[in-house]
PDB file of C-alpha atoms in Angstrom:
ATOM      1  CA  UNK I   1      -6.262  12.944   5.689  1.00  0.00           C
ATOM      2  CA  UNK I   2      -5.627  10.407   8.294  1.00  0.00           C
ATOM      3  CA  UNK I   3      -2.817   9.739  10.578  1.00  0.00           C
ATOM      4  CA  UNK I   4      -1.978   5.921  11.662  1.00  0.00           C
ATOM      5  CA  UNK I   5       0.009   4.742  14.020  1.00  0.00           C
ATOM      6  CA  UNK I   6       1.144   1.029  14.477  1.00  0.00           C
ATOM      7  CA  UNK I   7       2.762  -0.971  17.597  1.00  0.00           C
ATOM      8  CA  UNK I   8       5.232  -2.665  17.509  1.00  0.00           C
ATOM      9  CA  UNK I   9       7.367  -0.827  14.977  1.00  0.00           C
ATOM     10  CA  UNK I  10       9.470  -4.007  14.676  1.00  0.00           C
ATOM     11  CA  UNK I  11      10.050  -7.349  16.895  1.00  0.00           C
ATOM     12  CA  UNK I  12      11.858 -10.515  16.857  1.00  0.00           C
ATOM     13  CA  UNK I  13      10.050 -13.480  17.748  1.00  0.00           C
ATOM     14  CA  UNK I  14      10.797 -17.553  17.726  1.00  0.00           C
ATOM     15  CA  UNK I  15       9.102 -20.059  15.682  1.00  0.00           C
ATOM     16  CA  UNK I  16       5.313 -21.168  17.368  1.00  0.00           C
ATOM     17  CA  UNK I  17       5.178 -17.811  18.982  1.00  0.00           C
ATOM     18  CA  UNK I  18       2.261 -15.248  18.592  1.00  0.00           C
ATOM     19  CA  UNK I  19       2.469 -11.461  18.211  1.00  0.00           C
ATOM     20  CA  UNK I  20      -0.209  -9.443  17.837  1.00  0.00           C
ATOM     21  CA  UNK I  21      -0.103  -5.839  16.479  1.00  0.00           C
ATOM     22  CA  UNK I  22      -1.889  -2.611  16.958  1.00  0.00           C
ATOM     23  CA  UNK I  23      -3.184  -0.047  14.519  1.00  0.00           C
ATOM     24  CA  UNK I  24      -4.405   3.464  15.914  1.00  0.00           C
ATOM     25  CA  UNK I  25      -6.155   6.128  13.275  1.00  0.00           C
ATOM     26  CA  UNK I  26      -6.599   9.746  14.617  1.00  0.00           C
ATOM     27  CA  UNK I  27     -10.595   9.916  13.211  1.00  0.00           C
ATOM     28  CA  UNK I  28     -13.405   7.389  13.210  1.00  0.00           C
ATOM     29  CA  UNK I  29     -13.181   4.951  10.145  1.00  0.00           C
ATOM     30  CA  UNK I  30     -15.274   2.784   8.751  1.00  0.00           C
ATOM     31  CA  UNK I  31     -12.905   0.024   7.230  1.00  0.00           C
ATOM     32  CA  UNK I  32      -9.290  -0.846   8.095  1.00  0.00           C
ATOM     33  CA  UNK I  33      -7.586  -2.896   5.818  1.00  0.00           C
ATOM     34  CA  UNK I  34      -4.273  -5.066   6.977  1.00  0.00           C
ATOM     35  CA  UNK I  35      -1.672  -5.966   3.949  1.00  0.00           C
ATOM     36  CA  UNK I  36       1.501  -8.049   4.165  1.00  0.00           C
ATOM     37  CA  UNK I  37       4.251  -7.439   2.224  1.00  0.00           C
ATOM     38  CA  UNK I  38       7.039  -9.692   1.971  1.00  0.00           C
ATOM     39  CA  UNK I  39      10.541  -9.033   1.766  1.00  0.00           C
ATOM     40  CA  UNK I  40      11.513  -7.579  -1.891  1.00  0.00           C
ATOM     41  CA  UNK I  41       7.629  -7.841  -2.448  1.00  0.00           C
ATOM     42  CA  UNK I  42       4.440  -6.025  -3.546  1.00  0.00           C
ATOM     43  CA  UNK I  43       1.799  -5.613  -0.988  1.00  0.00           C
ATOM     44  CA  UNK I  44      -1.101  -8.403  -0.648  1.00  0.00           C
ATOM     45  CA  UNK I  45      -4.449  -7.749   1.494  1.00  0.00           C
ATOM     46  CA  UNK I  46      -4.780  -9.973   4.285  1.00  0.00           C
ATOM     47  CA  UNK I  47      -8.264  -8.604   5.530  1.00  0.00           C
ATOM     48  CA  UNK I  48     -10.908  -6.333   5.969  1.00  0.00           C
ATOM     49  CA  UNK I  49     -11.975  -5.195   9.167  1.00  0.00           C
ATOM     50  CA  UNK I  50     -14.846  -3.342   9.785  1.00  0.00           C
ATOM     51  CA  UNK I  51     -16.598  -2.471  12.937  1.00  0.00           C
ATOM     52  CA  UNK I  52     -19.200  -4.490  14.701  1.00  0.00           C
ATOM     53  CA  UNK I  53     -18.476  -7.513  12.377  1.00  0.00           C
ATOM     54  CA  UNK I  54     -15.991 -10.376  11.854  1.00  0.00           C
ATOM     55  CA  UNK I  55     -13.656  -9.729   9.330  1.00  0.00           C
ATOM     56  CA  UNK I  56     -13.662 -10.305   5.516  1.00  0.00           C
ATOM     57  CA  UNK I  57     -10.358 -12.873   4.724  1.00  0.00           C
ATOM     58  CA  UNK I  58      -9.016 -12.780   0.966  1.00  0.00           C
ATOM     59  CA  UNK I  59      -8.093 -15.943  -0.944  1.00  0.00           C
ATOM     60  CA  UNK I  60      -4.868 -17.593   0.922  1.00  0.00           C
ATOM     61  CA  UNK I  61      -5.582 -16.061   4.504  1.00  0.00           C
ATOM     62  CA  UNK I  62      -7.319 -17.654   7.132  1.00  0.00           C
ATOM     63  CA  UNK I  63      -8.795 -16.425  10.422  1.00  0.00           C
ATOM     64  CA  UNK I  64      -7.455 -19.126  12.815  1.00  0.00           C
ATOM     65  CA  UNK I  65      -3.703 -17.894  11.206  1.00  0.00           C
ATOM     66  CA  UNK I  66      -4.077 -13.684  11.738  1.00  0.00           C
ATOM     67  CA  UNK I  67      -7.114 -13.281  14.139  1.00  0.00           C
ATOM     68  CA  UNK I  68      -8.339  -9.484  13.531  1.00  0.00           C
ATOM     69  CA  UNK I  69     -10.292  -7.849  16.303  1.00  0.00           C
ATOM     70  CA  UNK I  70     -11.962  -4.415  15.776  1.00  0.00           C
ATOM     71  CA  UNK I  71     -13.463  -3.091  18.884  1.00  0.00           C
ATOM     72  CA  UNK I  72     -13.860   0.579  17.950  1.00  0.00           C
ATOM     73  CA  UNK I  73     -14.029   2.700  14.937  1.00  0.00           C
ATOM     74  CA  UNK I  74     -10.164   3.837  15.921  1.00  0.00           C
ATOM     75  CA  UNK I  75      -8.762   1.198  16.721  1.00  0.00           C
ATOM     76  CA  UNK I  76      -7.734  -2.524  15.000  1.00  0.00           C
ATOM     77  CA  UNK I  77      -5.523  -5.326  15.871  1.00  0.00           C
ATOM     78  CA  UNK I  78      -4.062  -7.982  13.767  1.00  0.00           C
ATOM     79  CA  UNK I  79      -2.384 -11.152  15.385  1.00  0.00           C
ATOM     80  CA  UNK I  80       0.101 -13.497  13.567  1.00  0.00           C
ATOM     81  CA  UNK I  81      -0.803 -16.949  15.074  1.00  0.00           C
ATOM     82  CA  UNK I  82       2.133 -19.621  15.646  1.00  0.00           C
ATOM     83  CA  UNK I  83       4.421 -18.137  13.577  1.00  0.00           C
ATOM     84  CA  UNK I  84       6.890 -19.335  11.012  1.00  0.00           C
ATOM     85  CA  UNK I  85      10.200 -17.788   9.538  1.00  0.00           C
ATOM     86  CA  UNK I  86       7.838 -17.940   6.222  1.00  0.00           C
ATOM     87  CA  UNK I  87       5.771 -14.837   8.606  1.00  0.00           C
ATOM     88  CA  UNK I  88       9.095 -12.728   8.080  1.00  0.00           C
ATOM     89  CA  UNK I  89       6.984  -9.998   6.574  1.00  0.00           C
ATOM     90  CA  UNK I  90       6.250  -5.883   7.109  1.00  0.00           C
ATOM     91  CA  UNK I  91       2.415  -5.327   7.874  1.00  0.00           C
ATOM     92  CA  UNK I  92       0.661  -2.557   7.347  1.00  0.00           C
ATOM     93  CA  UNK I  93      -2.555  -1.514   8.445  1.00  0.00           C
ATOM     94  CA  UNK I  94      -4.670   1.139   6.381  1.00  0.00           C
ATOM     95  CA  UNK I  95      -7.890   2.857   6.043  1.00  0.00           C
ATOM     96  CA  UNK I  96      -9.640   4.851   3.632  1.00  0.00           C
ATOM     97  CA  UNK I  97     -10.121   8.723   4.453  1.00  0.00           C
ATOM     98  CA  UNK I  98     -10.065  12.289   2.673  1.00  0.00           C
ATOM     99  CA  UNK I  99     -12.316  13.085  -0.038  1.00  0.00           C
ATOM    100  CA  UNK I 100     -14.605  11.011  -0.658  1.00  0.00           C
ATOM    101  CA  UNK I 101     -12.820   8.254   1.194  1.00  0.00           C
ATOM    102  CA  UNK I 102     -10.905   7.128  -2.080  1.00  0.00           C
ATOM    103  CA  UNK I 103      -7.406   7.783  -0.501  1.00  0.00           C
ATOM    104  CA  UNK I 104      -6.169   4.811   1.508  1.00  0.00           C
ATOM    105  CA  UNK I 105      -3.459   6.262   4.357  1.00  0.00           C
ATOM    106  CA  UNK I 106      -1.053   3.364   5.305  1.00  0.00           C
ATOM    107  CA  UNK I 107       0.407   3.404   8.796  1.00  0.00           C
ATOM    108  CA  UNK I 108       4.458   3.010   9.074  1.00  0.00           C
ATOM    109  CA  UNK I 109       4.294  -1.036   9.145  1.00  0.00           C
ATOM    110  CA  UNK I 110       5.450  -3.215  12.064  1.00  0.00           C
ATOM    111  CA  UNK I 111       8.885  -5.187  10.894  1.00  0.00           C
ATOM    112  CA  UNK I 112       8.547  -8.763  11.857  1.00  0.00           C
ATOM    113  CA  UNK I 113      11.361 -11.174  11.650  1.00  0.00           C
ATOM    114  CA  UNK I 114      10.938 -14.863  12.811  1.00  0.00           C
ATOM    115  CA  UNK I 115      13.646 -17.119  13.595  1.00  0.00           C
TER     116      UNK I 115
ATOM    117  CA  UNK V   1      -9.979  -9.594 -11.444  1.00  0.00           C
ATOM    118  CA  UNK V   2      -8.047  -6.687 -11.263  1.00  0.00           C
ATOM    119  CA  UNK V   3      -4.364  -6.131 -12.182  1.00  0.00           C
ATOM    120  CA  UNK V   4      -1.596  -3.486 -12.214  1.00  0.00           C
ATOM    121  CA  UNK V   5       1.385  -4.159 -14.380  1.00  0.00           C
ATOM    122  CA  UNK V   6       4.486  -2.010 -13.660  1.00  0.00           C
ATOM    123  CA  UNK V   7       7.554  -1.467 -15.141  1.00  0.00           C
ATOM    124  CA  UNK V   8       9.802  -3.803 -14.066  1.00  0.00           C
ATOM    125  CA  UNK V   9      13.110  -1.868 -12.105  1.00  0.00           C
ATOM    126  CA  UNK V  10      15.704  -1.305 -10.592  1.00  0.00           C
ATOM    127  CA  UNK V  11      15.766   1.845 -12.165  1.00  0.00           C
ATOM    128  CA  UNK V  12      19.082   3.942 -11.405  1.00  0.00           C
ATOM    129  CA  UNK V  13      19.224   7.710 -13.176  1.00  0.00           C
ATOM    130  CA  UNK V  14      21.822   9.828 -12.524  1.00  0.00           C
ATOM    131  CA  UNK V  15      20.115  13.272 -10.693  1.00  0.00           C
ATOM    132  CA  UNK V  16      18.639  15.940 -13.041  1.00  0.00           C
ATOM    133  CA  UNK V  17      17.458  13.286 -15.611  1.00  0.00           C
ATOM    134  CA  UNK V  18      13.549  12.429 -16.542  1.00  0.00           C
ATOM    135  CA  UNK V  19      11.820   9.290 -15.057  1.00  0.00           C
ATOM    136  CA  UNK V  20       9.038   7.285 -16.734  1.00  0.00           C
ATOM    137  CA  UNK V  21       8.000   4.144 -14.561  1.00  0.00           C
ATOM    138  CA  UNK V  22       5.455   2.490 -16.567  1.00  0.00           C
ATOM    139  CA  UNK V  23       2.179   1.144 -15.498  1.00  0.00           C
ATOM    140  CA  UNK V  24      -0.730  -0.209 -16.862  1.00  0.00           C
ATOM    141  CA  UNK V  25      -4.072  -1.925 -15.217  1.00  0.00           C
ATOM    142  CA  UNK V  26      -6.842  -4.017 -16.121  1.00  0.00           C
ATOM    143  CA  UNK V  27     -10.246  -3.366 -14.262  1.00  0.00           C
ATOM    144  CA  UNK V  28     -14.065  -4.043 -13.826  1.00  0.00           C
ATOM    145  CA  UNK V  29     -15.946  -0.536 -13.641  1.00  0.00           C
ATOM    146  CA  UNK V  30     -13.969   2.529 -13.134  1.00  0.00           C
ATOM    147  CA  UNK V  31     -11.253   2.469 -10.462  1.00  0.00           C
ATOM    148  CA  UNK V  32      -9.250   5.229  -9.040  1.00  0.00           C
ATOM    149  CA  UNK V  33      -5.426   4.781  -9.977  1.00  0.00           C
ATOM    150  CA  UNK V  34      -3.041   5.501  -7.166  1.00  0.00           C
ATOM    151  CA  UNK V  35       1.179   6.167  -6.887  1.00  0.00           C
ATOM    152  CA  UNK V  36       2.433   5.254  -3.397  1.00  0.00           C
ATOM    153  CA  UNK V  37       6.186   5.753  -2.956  1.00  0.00           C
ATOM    154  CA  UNK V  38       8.224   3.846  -0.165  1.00  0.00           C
ATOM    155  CA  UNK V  39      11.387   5.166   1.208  1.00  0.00           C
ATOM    156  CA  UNK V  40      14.248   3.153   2.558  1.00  0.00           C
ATOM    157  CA  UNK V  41      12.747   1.796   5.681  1.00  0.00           C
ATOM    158  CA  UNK V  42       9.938   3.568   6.286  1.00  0.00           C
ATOM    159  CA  UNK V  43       5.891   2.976   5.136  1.00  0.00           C
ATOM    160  CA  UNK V  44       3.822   3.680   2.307  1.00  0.00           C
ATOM    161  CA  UNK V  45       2.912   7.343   1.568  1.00  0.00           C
ATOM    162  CA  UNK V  46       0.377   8.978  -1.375  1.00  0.00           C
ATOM    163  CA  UNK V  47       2.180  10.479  -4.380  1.00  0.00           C
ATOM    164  CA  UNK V  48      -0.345  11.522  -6.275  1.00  0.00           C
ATOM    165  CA  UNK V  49      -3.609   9.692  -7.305  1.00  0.00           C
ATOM    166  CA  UNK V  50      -6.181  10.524  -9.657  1.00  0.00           C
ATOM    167  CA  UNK V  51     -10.024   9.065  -9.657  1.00  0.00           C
ATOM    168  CA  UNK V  52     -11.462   9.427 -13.360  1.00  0.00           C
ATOM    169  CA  UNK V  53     -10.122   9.394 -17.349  1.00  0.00           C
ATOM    170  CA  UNK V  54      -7.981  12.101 -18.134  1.00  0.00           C
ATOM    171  CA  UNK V  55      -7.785  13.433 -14.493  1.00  0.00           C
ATOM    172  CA  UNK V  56      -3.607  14.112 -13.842  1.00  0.00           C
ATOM    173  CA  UNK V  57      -2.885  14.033 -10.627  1.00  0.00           C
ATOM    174  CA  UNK V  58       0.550  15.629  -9.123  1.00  0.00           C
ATOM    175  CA  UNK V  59       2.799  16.297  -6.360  1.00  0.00           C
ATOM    176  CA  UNK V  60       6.286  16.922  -5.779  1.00  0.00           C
ATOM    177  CA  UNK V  61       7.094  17.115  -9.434  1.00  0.00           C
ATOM    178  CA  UNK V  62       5.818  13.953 -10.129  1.00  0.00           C
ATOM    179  CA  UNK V  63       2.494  13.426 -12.512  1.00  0.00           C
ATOM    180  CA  UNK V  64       0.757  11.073 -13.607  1.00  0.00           C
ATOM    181  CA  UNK V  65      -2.509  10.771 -16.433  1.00  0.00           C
ATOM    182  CA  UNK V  66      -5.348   8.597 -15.565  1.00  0.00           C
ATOM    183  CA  UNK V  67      -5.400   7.233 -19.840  1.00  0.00           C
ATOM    184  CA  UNK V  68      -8.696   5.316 -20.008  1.00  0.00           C
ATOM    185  CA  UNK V  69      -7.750   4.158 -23.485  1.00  0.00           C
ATOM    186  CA  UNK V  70      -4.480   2.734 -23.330  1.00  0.00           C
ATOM    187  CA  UNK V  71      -5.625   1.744 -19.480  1.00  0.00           C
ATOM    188  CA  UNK V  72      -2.353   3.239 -18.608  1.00  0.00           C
ATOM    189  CA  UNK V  73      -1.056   5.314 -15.527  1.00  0.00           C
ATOM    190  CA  UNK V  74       2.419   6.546 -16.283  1.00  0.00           C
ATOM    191  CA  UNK V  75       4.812   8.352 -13.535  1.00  0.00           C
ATOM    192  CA  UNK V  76       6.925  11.431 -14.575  1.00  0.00           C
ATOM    193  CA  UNK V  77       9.354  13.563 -13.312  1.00  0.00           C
ATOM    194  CA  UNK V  78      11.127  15.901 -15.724  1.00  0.00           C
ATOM    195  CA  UNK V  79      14.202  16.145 -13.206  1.00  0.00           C
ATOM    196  CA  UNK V  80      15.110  13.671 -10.522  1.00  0.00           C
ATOM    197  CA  UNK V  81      16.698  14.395  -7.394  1.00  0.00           C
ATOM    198  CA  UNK V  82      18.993  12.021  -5.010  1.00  0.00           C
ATOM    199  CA  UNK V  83      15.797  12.182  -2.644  1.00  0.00           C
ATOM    200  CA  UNK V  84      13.943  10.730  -5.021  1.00  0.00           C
ATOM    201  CA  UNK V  85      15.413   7.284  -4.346  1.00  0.00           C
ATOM    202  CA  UNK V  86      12.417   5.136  -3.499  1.00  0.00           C
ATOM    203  CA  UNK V  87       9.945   2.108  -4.536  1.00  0.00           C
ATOM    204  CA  UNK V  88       7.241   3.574  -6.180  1.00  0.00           C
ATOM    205  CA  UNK V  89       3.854   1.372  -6.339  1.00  0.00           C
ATOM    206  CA  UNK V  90       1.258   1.914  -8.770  1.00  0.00           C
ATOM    207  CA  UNK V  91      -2.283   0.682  -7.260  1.00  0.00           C
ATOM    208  CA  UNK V  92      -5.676   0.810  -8.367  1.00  0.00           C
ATOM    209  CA  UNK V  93      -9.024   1.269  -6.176  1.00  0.00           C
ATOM    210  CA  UNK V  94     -11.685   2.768  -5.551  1.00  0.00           C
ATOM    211  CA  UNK V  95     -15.214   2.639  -3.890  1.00  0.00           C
ATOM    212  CA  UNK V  96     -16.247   0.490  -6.612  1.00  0.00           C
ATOM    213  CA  UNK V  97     -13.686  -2.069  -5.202  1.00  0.00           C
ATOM    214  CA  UNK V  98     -14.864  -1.422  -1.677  1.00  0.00           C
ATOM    215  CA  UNK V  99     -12.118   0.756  -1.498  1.00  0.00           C
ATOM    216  CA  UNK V 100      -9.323  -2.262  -1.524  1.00  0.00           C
ATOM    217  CA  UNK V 101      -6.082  -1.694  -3.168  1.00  0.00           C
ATOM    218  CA  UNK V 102      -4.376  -3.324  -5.930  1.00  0.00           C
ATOM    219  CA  UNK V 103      -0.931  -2.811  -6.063  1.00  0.00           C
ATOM    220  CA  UNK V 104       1.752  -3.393  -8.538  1.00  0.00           C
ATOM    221  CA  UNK V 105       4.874  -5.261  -7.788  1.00  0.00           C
ATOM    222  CA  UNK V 106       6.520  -1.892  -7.505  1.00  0.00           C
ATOM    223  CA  UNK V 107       9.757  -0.549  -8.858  1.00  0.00           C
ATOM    224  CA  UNK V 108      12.989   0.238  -6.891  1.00  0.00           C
ATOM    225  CA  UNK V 109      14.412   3.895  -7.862  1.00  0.00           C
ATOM    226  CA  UNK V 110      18.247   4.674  -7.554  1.00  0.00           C
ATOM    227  CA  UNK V 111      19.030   8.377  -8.266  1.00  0.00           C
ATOM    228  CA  UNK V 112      22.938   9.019  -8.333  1.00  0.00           C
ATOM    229  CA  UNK V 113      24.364  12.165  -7.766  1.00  0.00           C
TER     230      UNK V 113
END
């Protein structure tokens, strides 16, 4: 199993403002994976972010919106760019671990309310 | 691409009663299905997953069977408890998927004492 922590656990921020937040895991990983999910709503992947490259955006997300940075195999960062009250969302980093690597571990989320 | 349908909720059972939340998933190649449950305010944590047909995977009570036929992934719980009161997510995933998830839009569990 893995363990993942995630900073902030929640913040308030104005409109045009950045925030960037961290994601710890307690073993090396290969991929991390970041997912929004807005309020009342399922969760949609934002990126993958693997080690030593840039990261991998799905359909709808754009780099120059949530920069990812992934220095380490520990370690990932995911910043919400000039934020909107349309940001108000919980995201969650993840990463695959256990057997086989087929069990994603989610960390707590990091709240994030924009006025 | 891929999909999960899931029952739609809220769901609200009164505690000691069976639960069924329904889910069902279309997918390229063979994925491994996945329950995540979310309780009030806190993030997602594994239920119980299960990574080929007719695998069931369990914990806490709760099952599920991985039906390659009906392309189905059913929850159960033969008696619910006030604790129980969560979002449950059915996802699908995988290495074959490069190990992204696909998630359901979940269903919101009330359990009433």
């Amino acid at each position: 199993s893995a363990v993942i922590s995630q900073k902030p656990s929640r913040d308030i921020c104005q409109r045009g403002t950045s925030l960037t937040i961290q994601c710890q895991v307690d073993s090396q990983v290969t991929m991390m994976f970041w997912y929004r999910q807005q309020p009342g709503q399922s969760l949609t992947l934002i990126a993958t972010a693997n080690q030593g490259s840039e990261a991998t955006y799905e359909s709808g997300f754009v780099i120059d919106k949530f920069p990812i940075s992934r220095p380490n195999l520990t370690f990932s960062t995911l910043t919400v760019s000039n934020m909107s009250p349309e940001d108000s969302s919980i995201y969650l980093c993840s990463a695959p671990a256990g057997e086989e690597g087929e069990t994603q571990y989610f960390g707590p989320g990091t709240r994030l309310l924009v006025l | 691409g891929d999909s999960v349908t899931q029952m739609e909720g809220p769901v609200t059972l009164s505690e000691e009663a069976f639960l069924t939340i329904n889910c069902t998933y279309t997918a390229t190649g063979y994925p491994s299905l996945f329950w995540y449950v979310q309780y009030p305010g806190e993030g997602l944590q594994l239920l119980l997953k299960a990574t080929k047909a007719d695998d069931k995977g369990s914990n806490k009570g709760f099952e599920a069977t991985y039906r390659k036929e009906t392309t189905s992934f059913h929850l159960e719980k033969g008696s619910v408890q006030v604790s129980d009161s969560a979002v449950y997510f059915c996802a699908l995933g995988g290495w074959g998927s490069n190990y992204k998830l696909t998630f359901g839009k979940g269903t919101l569990l009330t359990v009433n004492p």
